[in-house]
Short mmCIF file of C-alpha atoms in Angstrom, two decimals:
data_model
loop_
_atom_site.label_atom_id
_atom_site.label_comp_id
_atom_site.label_asym_id
_atom_site.label_seq_id
_atom_site.Cartn_x
_atom_site.Cartn_y
_atom_site.Cartn_z
CA MET Q 200 0.80 30.05 20.45
CA PRO Q 201 3.14 32.99 19.76
CA THR Q 202 6.38 33.11 21.70
CA ILE Q 203 6.19 35.76 24.45
CA ILE Q 204 9.12 37.93 25.50
CA ARG Q 205 9.45 40.73 28.06
CA MET Q 206 10.57 44.11 26.73
CA ALA Q 207 13.62 45.56 28.48
CA VAL Q 208 13.23 49.24 29.36
CA SER Q 209 15.51 51.84 30.89
CA ALA Q 210 14.83 53.09 34.41
CA ALA Q 211 13.72 56.45 33.01
CA ALA Q 212 11.34 54.84 30.61
CA ALA Q 213 10.01 52.63 33.37
CA LEU Q 214 9.13 55.69 35.42
CA THR Q 215 7.19 57.02 32.46
CA ILE Q 216 5.32 53.96 31.19
CA GLY Q 217 5.45 51.59 34.12
CA ALA Q 218 5.88 47.84 33.73
CA GLY Q 219 4.58 47.30 30.19
CA PRO Q 220 2.72 44.17 29.11
CA ALA Q 221 4.41 41.22 27.47
CA THR Q 222 4.87 41.70 23.72
CA ALA Q 223 4.48 38.98 21.13
CA GLN Q 224 7.61 38.41 19.10
CA LYS Q 225 7.17 37.87 15.39
CA LYS Q 226 9.08 34.93 13.95
CA TYR Q 227 9.41 34.30 10.24
CA ASP Q 228 10.87 31.63 8.01
CA PRO Q 229 11.36 32.10 4.25
CA GLY Q 230 8.06 33.00 2.59
CA ALA Q 231 6.64 35.02 5.47
CA SER Q 232 6.86 38.70 6.35
CA ASP Q 233 4.80 41.46 7.92
CA SER Q 234 2.84 41.83 4.69
CA GLU Q 235 2.86 38.47 2.88
CA ILE Q 236 2.61 34.70 3.25
CA LYS Q 237 3.99 32.95 0.19
CA LEU Q 238 2.74 29.42 -0.60
CA GLY Q 239 3.49 27.13 -3.54
CA GLN Q 240 1.91 24.21 -5.35
CA THR Q 241 2.32 22.10 -8.48
CA MET Q 242 -0.74 21.23 -10.57
CA PRO Q 243 -1.46 19.53 -13.93
CA TYR Q 244 -2.27 22.58 -16.05
CA SER Q 245 -1.22 20.32 -18.93
CA GLY Q 246 -1.00 16.56 -19.40
CA PRO Q 247 -3.38 13.64 -18.80
CA LEU Q 248 -4.96 14.99 -15.60
CA SER Q 249 -5.53 18.57 -16.75
CA GLY Q 250 -9.24 18.09 -16.04
CA PHE Q 251 -8.42 18.55 -12.36
CA ILE Q 252 -6.94 22.02 -12.85
CA THR Q 253 -10.17 23.58 -11.62
CA LEU Q 254 -8.91 22.67 -8.13
CA ALA Q 255 -6.02 25.10 -8.46
CA LYS Q 256 -8.24 27.82 -9.89
CA ALA Q 257 -10.68 27.42 -7.00
CA GLU Q 258 -7.88 27.71 -4.44
CA LEU Q 259 -6.46 30.81 -6.12
CA ALA Q 260 -9.95 32.30 -6.17
CA TYR Q 261 -10.44 31.62 -2.47
CA PHE Q 262 -7.16 33.30 -1.53
CA ALA Q 263 -8.15 36.27 -3.72
CA MET Q 264 -11.28 36.64 -1.59
CA VAL Q 265 -9.28 36.32 1.62
CA ASN Q 266 -6.87 39.00 0.44
CA ASP Q 267 -9.73 41.33 -0.46
CA GLN Q 268 -10.94 40.89 3.11
CA GLY Q 269 -7.57 41.90 4.56
CA GLY Q 270 -5.62 38.65 4.36
CA VAL Q 271 -4.68 36.31 7.21
CA ASN Q 272 -3.71 38.18 10.36
CA GLY Q 273 -3.15 41.23 8.16
CA ARG Q 274 -0.95 39.43 5.63
CA LYS Q 275 -1.84 38.77 2.00
CA VAL Q 276 -1.61 35.15 0.85
CA ASN Q 277 0.36 34.68 -2.37
CA LEU Q 278 -0.13 31.18 -3.84
CA ILE Q 279 2.35 30.43 -6.64
CA SER Q 280 0.77 27.64 -8.71
CA LEU Q 281 3.04 25.98 -11.29
CA ASP Q 282 2.37 23.43 -14.04
CA ASP Q 283 3.95 20.00 -13.60
CA GLY Q 284 1.96 18.23 -16.33
CA TYR Q 285 1.36 15.36 -13.86
CA SER Q 286 4.95 14.31 -14.55
CA PRO Q 287 7.03 13.45 -11.43
CA PRO Q 288 10.34 14.73 -12.90
CA LYS Q 289 8.65 18.03 -13.70
CA THR Q 290 7.16 18.10 -10.20
CA VAL Q 291 10.65 17.79 -8.75
CA GLU Q 292 11.92 20.62 -10.94
CA GLN Q 293 9.02 22.95 -10.13
CA THR Q 294 9.02 22.15 -6.42
CA ARG Q 295 12.74 22.89 -6.13
CA ARG Q 296 12.05 26.21 -7.85
CA LEU Q 297 9.28 27.01 -5.38
CA VAL Q 298 11.47 26.19 -2.37
CA GLU Q 299 14.88 27.42 -3.49
CA VAL Q 300 14.05 30.32 -5.81
CA ASP Q 301 10.59 31.55 -4.79
CA GLN Q 302 11.28 30.55 -1.17
CA VAL Q 303 7.73 29.66 -0.24
CA LEU Q 304 6.79 29.04 3.37
CA ALA Q 305 4.92 25.83 2.51
CA ILE Q 306 3.55 23.69 -0.29
CA SER Q 307 -0.26 23.67 -0.25
CA GLY Q 308 -2.82 21.65 -2.18
CA SER Q 309 -0.62 20.02 -4.84
CA LEU Q 310 -2.35 17.30 -6.83
CA GLY Q 311 -1.38 13.73 -7.52
CA THR Q 312 0.01 10.66 -5.80
CA PRO Q 313 3.12 9.93 -7.93
CA THR Q 314 3.89 13.63 -8.27
CA ASN Q 315 3.71 14.40 -4.56
CA ALA Q 316 5.57 11.18 -3.77
CA ALA Q 317 8.44 12.34 -5.98
CA VAL Q 318 9.08 15.35 -3.72
CA GLN Q 319 8.04 13.97 -0.34
CA LYS Q 320 11.56 13.07 0.84
CA TYR Q 321 13.01 16.33 -0.51
CA LEU Q 322 10.43 18.49 1.27
CA ASN Q 323 10.74 16.58 4.53
CA ALA Q 324 14.55 16.80 4.40
CA ARG Q 325 14.23 20.56 3.92
CA LYS Q 326 11.53 20.72 6.62
CA VAL Q 327 9.09 22.40 4.25
CA PRO Q 328 5.40 21.66 5.00
CA GLN Q 329 3.65 19.64 2.28
CA LEU Q 330 0.05 20.24 3.23
CA PHE Q 331 -3.54 19.38 2.30
CA LEU Q 332 -2.63 17.44 -0.82
CA ALA Q 333 -5.20 16.54 -3.45
CA SER Q 334 -4.44 12.85 -3.06
CA GLY Q 335 -5.68 10.24 -0.62
CA ALA Q 336 -2.70 7.88 -0.70
CA SER Q 337 -2.06 6.15 2.62
CA ARG Q 338 1.59 7.25 2.54
CA TRP Q 339 0.54 10.79 3.54
CA ASN Q 340 -0.56 9.61 6.99
CA ASP Q 341 2.92 8.72 8.25
CA PRO Q 342 3.94 11.43 10.75
CA LYS Q 343 6.73 9.30 12.19
CA ASN Q 344 8.68 9.04 8.93
CA PHE Q 345 7.31 12.11 7.09
CA PRO Q 346 6.38 14.70 9.72
CA TYR Q 347 6.05 17.51 7.14
CA THR Q 348 3.47 15.81 4.87
CA MET Q 349 -0.32 15.76 5.33
CA THR Q 350 -3.21 15.23 2.94
CA LEU Q 351 -6.72 16.67 2.99
CA THR Q 352 -8.98 14.01 1.46
CA PRO Q 353 -10.00 10.74 3.12
CA ILE Q 354 -7.43 8.01 2.50
CA TYR Q 355 -8.05 5.88 -0.62
CA THR Q 356 -7.68 2.56 1.18
CA ALA Q 357 -10.44 3.59 3.56
CA GLU Q 358 -12.76 4.79 0.79
CA ALA Q 359 -12.27 1.46 -0.99
CA ALA Q 360 -12.99 -0.42 2.24
CA ILE Q 361 -16.36 1.35 2.44
CA TYR Q 362 -17.22 0.09 -1.06
CA ALA Q 363 -16.12 -3.44 -0.16
CA ALA Q 364 -18.29 -3.44 2.97
CA TYR Q 365 -21.28 -2.33 0.88
CA VAL Q 366 -20.69 -5.11 -1.67
CA LEU Q 367 -20.51 -7.77 1.03
CA LYS Q 368 -23.71 -6.53 2.64
CA GLU Q 369 -25.85 -5.68 -0.39
CA VAL Q 370 -24.77 -7.82 -3.38
CA LYS Q 371 -25.85 -11.45 -3.65
CA ASP Q 372 -23.06 -13.77 -4.81
CA PRO Q 373 -20.73 -10.91 -5.80
CA LYS Q 374 -18.12 -11.26 -8.53
CA VAL Q 375 -15.94 -8.16 -8.80
CA ALA Q 376 -13.92 -6.85 -11.74
CA VAL Q 377 -11.49 -3.98 -11.10
CA LEU Q 378 -9.93 -1.34 -13.34
CA TYR Q 379 -7.19 0.65 -11.60
CA GLN Q 380 -4.57 3.27 -12.41
CA ASN Q 381 -1.11 1.69 -12.20
CA ASP Q 382 0.36 3.88 -9.46
CA ASP Q 383 -0.05 4.43 -5.72
CA PHE Q 384 -3.53 5.88 -6.31
CA GLY Q 385 -4.89 2.75 -7.96
CA LYS Q 386 -2.88 0.29 -5.88
CA ASP Q 387 -4.04 1.86 -2.61
CA PHE Q 388 -7.66 1.49 -3.71
CA LEU Q 389 -7.18 -2.13 -4.72
CA LYS Q 390 -5.40 -2.94 -1.45
CA GLY Q 391 -8.07 -1.26 0.69
CA PHE Q 392 -10.84 -3.07 -1.16
CA LYS Q 393 -9.25 -6.52 -0.88
CA ASP Q 394 -8.13 -6.02 2.71
CA ARG Q 395 -11.71 -5.26 3.74
CA LEU Q 396 -12.93 -8.36 1.89
CA GLY Q 397 -10.52 -10.42 3.98
CA ASP Q 398 -11.05 -14.14 3.42
CA LYS Q 399 -13.64 -13.28 0.77
CA ALA Q 400 -11.07 -11.55 -1.47
CA GLY Q 401 -11.58 -14.37 -3.95
CA ILE Q 402 -14.73 -12.59 -5.17
CA VAL Q 403 -12.37 -10.30 -7.11
CA VAL Q 404 -12.32 -12.33 -10.30
CA ARG Q 405 -10.16 -9.99 -12.38
CA GLU Q 406 -8.12 -6.83 -11.92
CA VAL Q 407 -6.46 -4.95 -14.77
CA SER Q 408 -4.50 -1.72 -14.77
CA TYR Q 409 -3.85 1.16 -17.16
CA GLU Q 410 -1.14 3.80 -17.48
CA VAL Q 411 -1.98 7.51 -17.45
CA THR Q 412 -0.20 7.74 -20.82
CA ASP Q 413 -2.54 5.18 -22.43
CA ALA Q 414 -4.84 6.47 -25.16
CA THR Q 415 -7.87 4.46 -24.04
CA VAL Q 416 -8.95 1.73 -21.63
CA ASP Q 417 -11.30 0.04 -24.10
CA SER Q 418 -9.29 -3.18 -24.24
CA GLN Q 419 -9.19 -3.39 -20.45
CA ILE Q 420 -12.98 -3.00 -20.22
CA ILE Q 421 -13.55 -5.68 -22.87
CA ASP Q 422 -11.33 -7.99 -20.81
CA LEU Q 423 -13.19 -7.22 -17.58
CA ALA Q 424 -16.62 -7.56 -19.17
CA SER Q 425 -15.73 -11.05 -20.38
CA THR Q 426 -15.80 -12.21 -16.73
CA LYS Q 427 -19.53 -11.39 -16.51
CA ALA Q 428 -18.81 -9.91 -13.06
CA ASN Q 429 -21.80 -8.28 -11.35
CA VAL Q 430 -19.68 -5.57 -9.66
CA PHE Q 431 -17.28 -3.19 -11.39
CA LEU Q 432 -14.85 -1.12 -9.30
CA ASN Q 433 -13.65 1.69 -11.55
CA VAL Q 434 -10.57 3.35 -9.98
CA SER Q 435 -9.57 5.94 -12.54
CA SER Q 436 -9.03 9.63 -13.20
CA PRO Q 437 -11.78 11.54 -15.09
CA LYS Q 438 -10.59 10.99 -18.68
CA PHE Q 439 -10.42 7.22 -18.25
CA ALA Q 440 -13.52 7.07 -16.06
CA VAL Q 441 -15.53 8.52 -18.97
CA GLN Q 442 -14.08 5.97 -21.39
CA ALA Q 443 -14.71 3.06 -19.02
CA ILE Q 444 -18.34 3.99 -18.28
CA ARG Q 445 -19.06 4.44 -21.98
CA LYS Q 446 -17.49 1.13 -22.93
CA VAL Q 447 -19.33 -0.78 -20.20
CA HIS Q 448 -22.59 0.58 -21.59
CA GLU Q 449 -21.67 -0.16 -25.23
CA LEU Q 450 -20.89 -3.76 -24.35
CA GLY Q 451 -24.24 -4.26 -22.63
CA TRP Q 452 -22.45 -5.21 -19.42
CA LYS Q 453 -24.66 -4.29 -16.44
CA PRO Q 454 -22.69 -4.59 -13.19
CA LEU Q 455 -23.15 -2.48 -10.08
CA GLN Q 456 -20.53 0.22 -10.70
CA PHE Q 457 -18.39 2.07 -8.17
CA ILE Q 458 -16.29 5.09 -9.07
CA ASP Q 459 -13.68 6.80 -6.90
CA ASN Q 460 -14.61 10.13 -5.30
CA PRO Q 461 -12.13 12.25 -7.34
CA ALA Q 462 -13.86 11.17 -10.56
CA ALA Q 463 -17.43 11.59 -9.27
CA SER Q 464 -18.22 14.74 -11.24
CA ILE Q 465 -21.45 15.21 -13.17
CA GLY Q 466 -20.10 17.77 -15.63
CA VAL Q 467 -16.65 16.23 -16.11
CA VAL Q 468 -17.48 12.49 -16.02
CA MET Q 469 -21.14 11.49 -15.79
CA ARG Q 470 -22.59 13.71 -18.50
CA PRO Q 471 -19.71 13.19 -20.99
CA ALA Q 472 -19.95 9.43 -20.45
CA GLY Q 473 -23.70 9.53 -21.13
CA ILE Q 474 -26.56 9.87 -18.69
CA GLU Q 475 -27.99 6.44 -19.43
CA ALA Q 476 -24.57 4.86 -19.06
CA SER Q 477 -23.86 6.67 -15.78
CA THR Q 478 -27.17 6.27 -13.97
CA GLY Q 479 -26.88 4.06 -10.91
CA ILE Q 480 -23.13 4.52 -10.36
CA VAL Q 481 -22.15 4.62 -6.68
CA SER Q 482 -19.38 6.72 -5.17
CA ALA Q 483 -18.52 8.30 -1.82
CA ALA Q 484 -18.70 11.92 -0.74
CA PHE Q 485 -17.29 14.21 1.92
CA VAL Q 486 -18.35 17.59 0.49
CA LYS Q 487 -21.82 18.89 -0.34
CA ASP Q 488 -22.98 18.21 -3.87
CA PRO Q 489 -23.36 21.62 -5.54
CA THR Q 490 -26.11 20.21 -7.81
CA ASP Q 491 -28.34 19.16 -4.89
CA PRO Q 492 -31.57 21.25 -5.08
CA LYS Q 493 -32.05 20.74 -1.34
CA LEU Q 494 -29.13 23.12 -0.78
CA LYS Q 495 -30.80 26.15 -2.37
CA ASP Q 496 -31.58 27.68 1.05
CA ASP Q 497 -28.37 26.45 2.72
CA PRO Q 498 -26.30 29.49 3.87
CA GLU Q 499 -22.99 27.71 3.16
CA PHE Q 500 -24.10 26.84 -0.34
CA GLN Q 501 -25.39 30.35 -1.00
CA ALA Q 502 -22.05 31.80 0.14
CA TRP Q 503 -20.18 29.32 -2.09
CA VAL Q 504 -22.25 30.26 -5.14
CA ALA Q 505 -21.75 33.98 -4.47
CA TRP Q 506 -17.99 33.41 -4.13
CA MET Q 507 -17.87 31.37 -7.36
CA LYS Q 508 -19.76 34.04 -9.31
CA LYS Q 509 -17.48 36.82 -8.07
CA TYR Q 510 -14.07 35.18 -7.89
CA TYR Q 511 -14.27 32.22 -10.28
CA PRO Q 512 -17.06 33.01 -12.79
CA ALA Q 513 -15.58 30.66 -15.41
CA GLY Q 514 -15.77 27.73 -13.00
CA SER Q 515 -18.56 25.16 -13.13
CA LEU Q 516 -21.24 25.34 -10.45
CA GLU Q 517 -21.73 21.59 -10.97
CA ASP Q 518 -18.16 20.41 -10.40
CA PRO Q 519 -17.54 19.12 -6.85
CA GLN Q 520 -13.81 19.73 -7.34
CA ASN Q 521 -14.60 23.43 -7.02
CA VAL Q 522 -16.02 22.61 -3.62
CA VAL Q 523 -12.94 20.56 -2.70
CA GLY Q 524 -10.65 23.43 -3.68
CA TYR Q 525 -12.77 25.76 -1.54
CA VAL Q 526 -12.35 23.38 1.42
CA GLN Q 527 -8.61 22.95 0.83
CA ALA Q 528 -8.00 26.68 0.90
CA GLN Q 529 -10.11 27.10 4.04
CA ALA Q 530 -8.01 24.47 5.80
CA MET Q 531 -4.79 26.27 4.87
CA VAL Q 532 -6.18 29.61 6.05
CA GLN Q 533 -7.19 28.04 9.37
CA VAL Q 534 -3.65 26.76 9.93
CA LEU Q 535 -2.16 30.15 9.09
CA LYS Q 536 -4.60 31.86 11.48
CA GLN Q 537 -3.56 29.49 14.25
CA CYS Q 538 0.09 30.34 13.56
CA GLY Q 539 -0.48 33.97 14.54
CA ASP Q 540 2.79 35.89 14.19
CA THR Q 541 4.94 32.75 14.46
CA LEU Q 542 5.13 31.97 10.78
CA THR Q 543 7.84 29.35 10.84
CA ARG Q 544 7.67 26.07 8.97
CA ASP Q 545 7.78 24.12 12.22
CA ASN Q 546 4.85 26.07 13.62
CA VAL Q 547 2.88 25.62 10.40
CA MET Q 548 3.16 21.85 10.86
CA LYS Q 549 2.47 22.11 14.59
CA GLN Q 550 -0.79 23.93 13.86
CA ALA Q 551 -1.72 21.60 10.99
CA ALA Q 552 -1.41 18.74 13.47
CA ASN Q 553 -3.62 20.61 15.93
CA LEU Q 554 -6.97 20.91 14.13
CA ARG Q 555 -9.89 20.35 16.47
CA GLN Q 556 -13.40 19.78 15.10
CA PHE Q 557 -12.68 22.23 12.30
CA HIS Q 558 -15.58 22.31 9.86
CA PRO Q 559 -14.82 24.14 6.60
CA ALA Q 560 -17.92 25.44 4.87
CA MET Q 561 -19.35 22.95 2.35
CA LEU Q 562 -18.19 19.80 4.14
CA LEU Q 563 -21.07 17.40 4.68
CA LYS Q 564 -22.82 17.69 8.02
CA GLY Q 565 -21.13 15.56 10.67
CA ILE Q 566 -17.74 15.55 8.97
CA ASN Q 567 -15.04 17.60 10.69
CA MET Q 568 -11.27 17.89 10.43
CA ASP Q 569 -9.28 16.58 13.39
CA THR Q 570 -5.55 15.99 13.51
CA SER Q 571 -2.88 15.29 16.09
CA PRO Q 572 0.91 14.77 16.07
CA THR Q 573 0.26 11.04 15.60
CA ASP Q 574 -2.75 11.20 13.23
CA TYR Q 575 -2.35 13.04 9.93
CA GLN Q 576 -5.69 11.91 8.47
CA PRO Q 577 -7.90 15.00 8.79
CA MET Q 578 -11.21 13.42 7.75
CA GLU Q 579 -12.43 9.98 8.73
CA GLU Q 580 -16.04 9.74 7.54
CA MET Q 581 -17.79 9.66 4.17
CA LEU Q 582 -21.28 9.08 2.83
CA LEU Q 583 -22.20 6.83 -0.08
CA GLN Q 584 -23.89 8.56 -3.01
CA ARG Q 585 -25.65 7.26 -6.14
CA PHE Q 586 -26.04 9.04 -9.49
CA ASN Q 587 -29.75 9.17 -10.35
CA GLY Q 588 -29.40 10.49 -13.89
CA THR Q 589 -29.56 14.10 -12.79
CA ARG Q 590 -27.36 14.36 -9.72
CA PHE Q 591 -25.74 12.35 -6.95
CA GLU Q 592 -27.99 11.47 -4.02
CA VAL Q 593 -26.40 10.55 -0.70
CA PHE Q 594 -27.88 7.56 1.11
CA GLY Q 595 -27.35 5.67 4.32
CA GLU Q 596 -25.39 6.86 7.32
CA LEU Q 597 -21.91 8.32 7.73
CA LEU Q 598 -19.35 5.54 7.39
CA SER Q 599 -15.95 5.58 9.00
CA ALA Q 600 -13.05 6.07 6.63
CA ARG Q 601 -10.40 5.49 9.29
CA VAL Q 602 -7.56 3.22 8.25
CA ARG Q 603 -7.21 0.66 11.01
#
């Protein structure tokens, strides 16, 4: 809530206007003013994860719409989005520029686990909010040690635990082979999967990693296929997900395949990998699938399509990352609205940790954002989805993605 002060008036003025009402005092930190709220982010416009750059473009497009509608509490939102090439040293350089030169109020929606990790201590030491990251690493839900950092997406360890629970329930005599990215992203997934398996973790018969600088993962897939495992957990970014799915198909290996939510894109992964190769792959979802024909009369979907056509016409109407970016920007706008005229970094974090049943448009029904000073995991449920050769179909009931 805004800080309230009482205006002091002279006796003569008091006779004229009486005892005036309390007046809200505006409070600003760097990046905020009567007319503007300046935010920053780093994104992989270049480098191995450039396929995710549509996230940034969707966020910029959403803020453009907000500004056309008058901004947030009368202030235009200026998101400065810089290229870090998915390189942690470059992330450090660009983030310091955003904080020390551009003087942004907060960092919003930056992508990547190793990249965000590289600046987490710096931003927390400077008390600069690091909000609604495009990364589900468990390290972002640590308000005691990093009170200025919060993600948006469900935590990777929890998503992986959902897959593990499904394998234990649905697969007879499972043998699991795992491909994972050799960083916090991949390691969190592997940990969550094996932790949920518990004393049955021995069903993981092989796990191999890759580096984001690798040219291909063909050799890793040949290695994994040699185990004749009947389950393949593919924890990879889009470029390598495509390669892995293709290679599995070429080898005639036919396991039940799981792919992480960030790579579950029809246009970016499934179709390039090959429809026949991709059919049957299982993933998890927290946003509505923009390719679902059942959404054609859904008001949220209709509004999303209209927004895409007006503000991001070059963007794909099939890519769920354009839905995620839409949700990310809505979450940031909600926090700024709750800040009112107290646009300080501390109040930004206070409001981010005070989301109550907030439901951004295009989240799946039943999934809401809730946070508290001791819980920085905004979303705790997901649905499983299966690619049917045309689109992803959700199935089953909402499953908890809470890390326990």
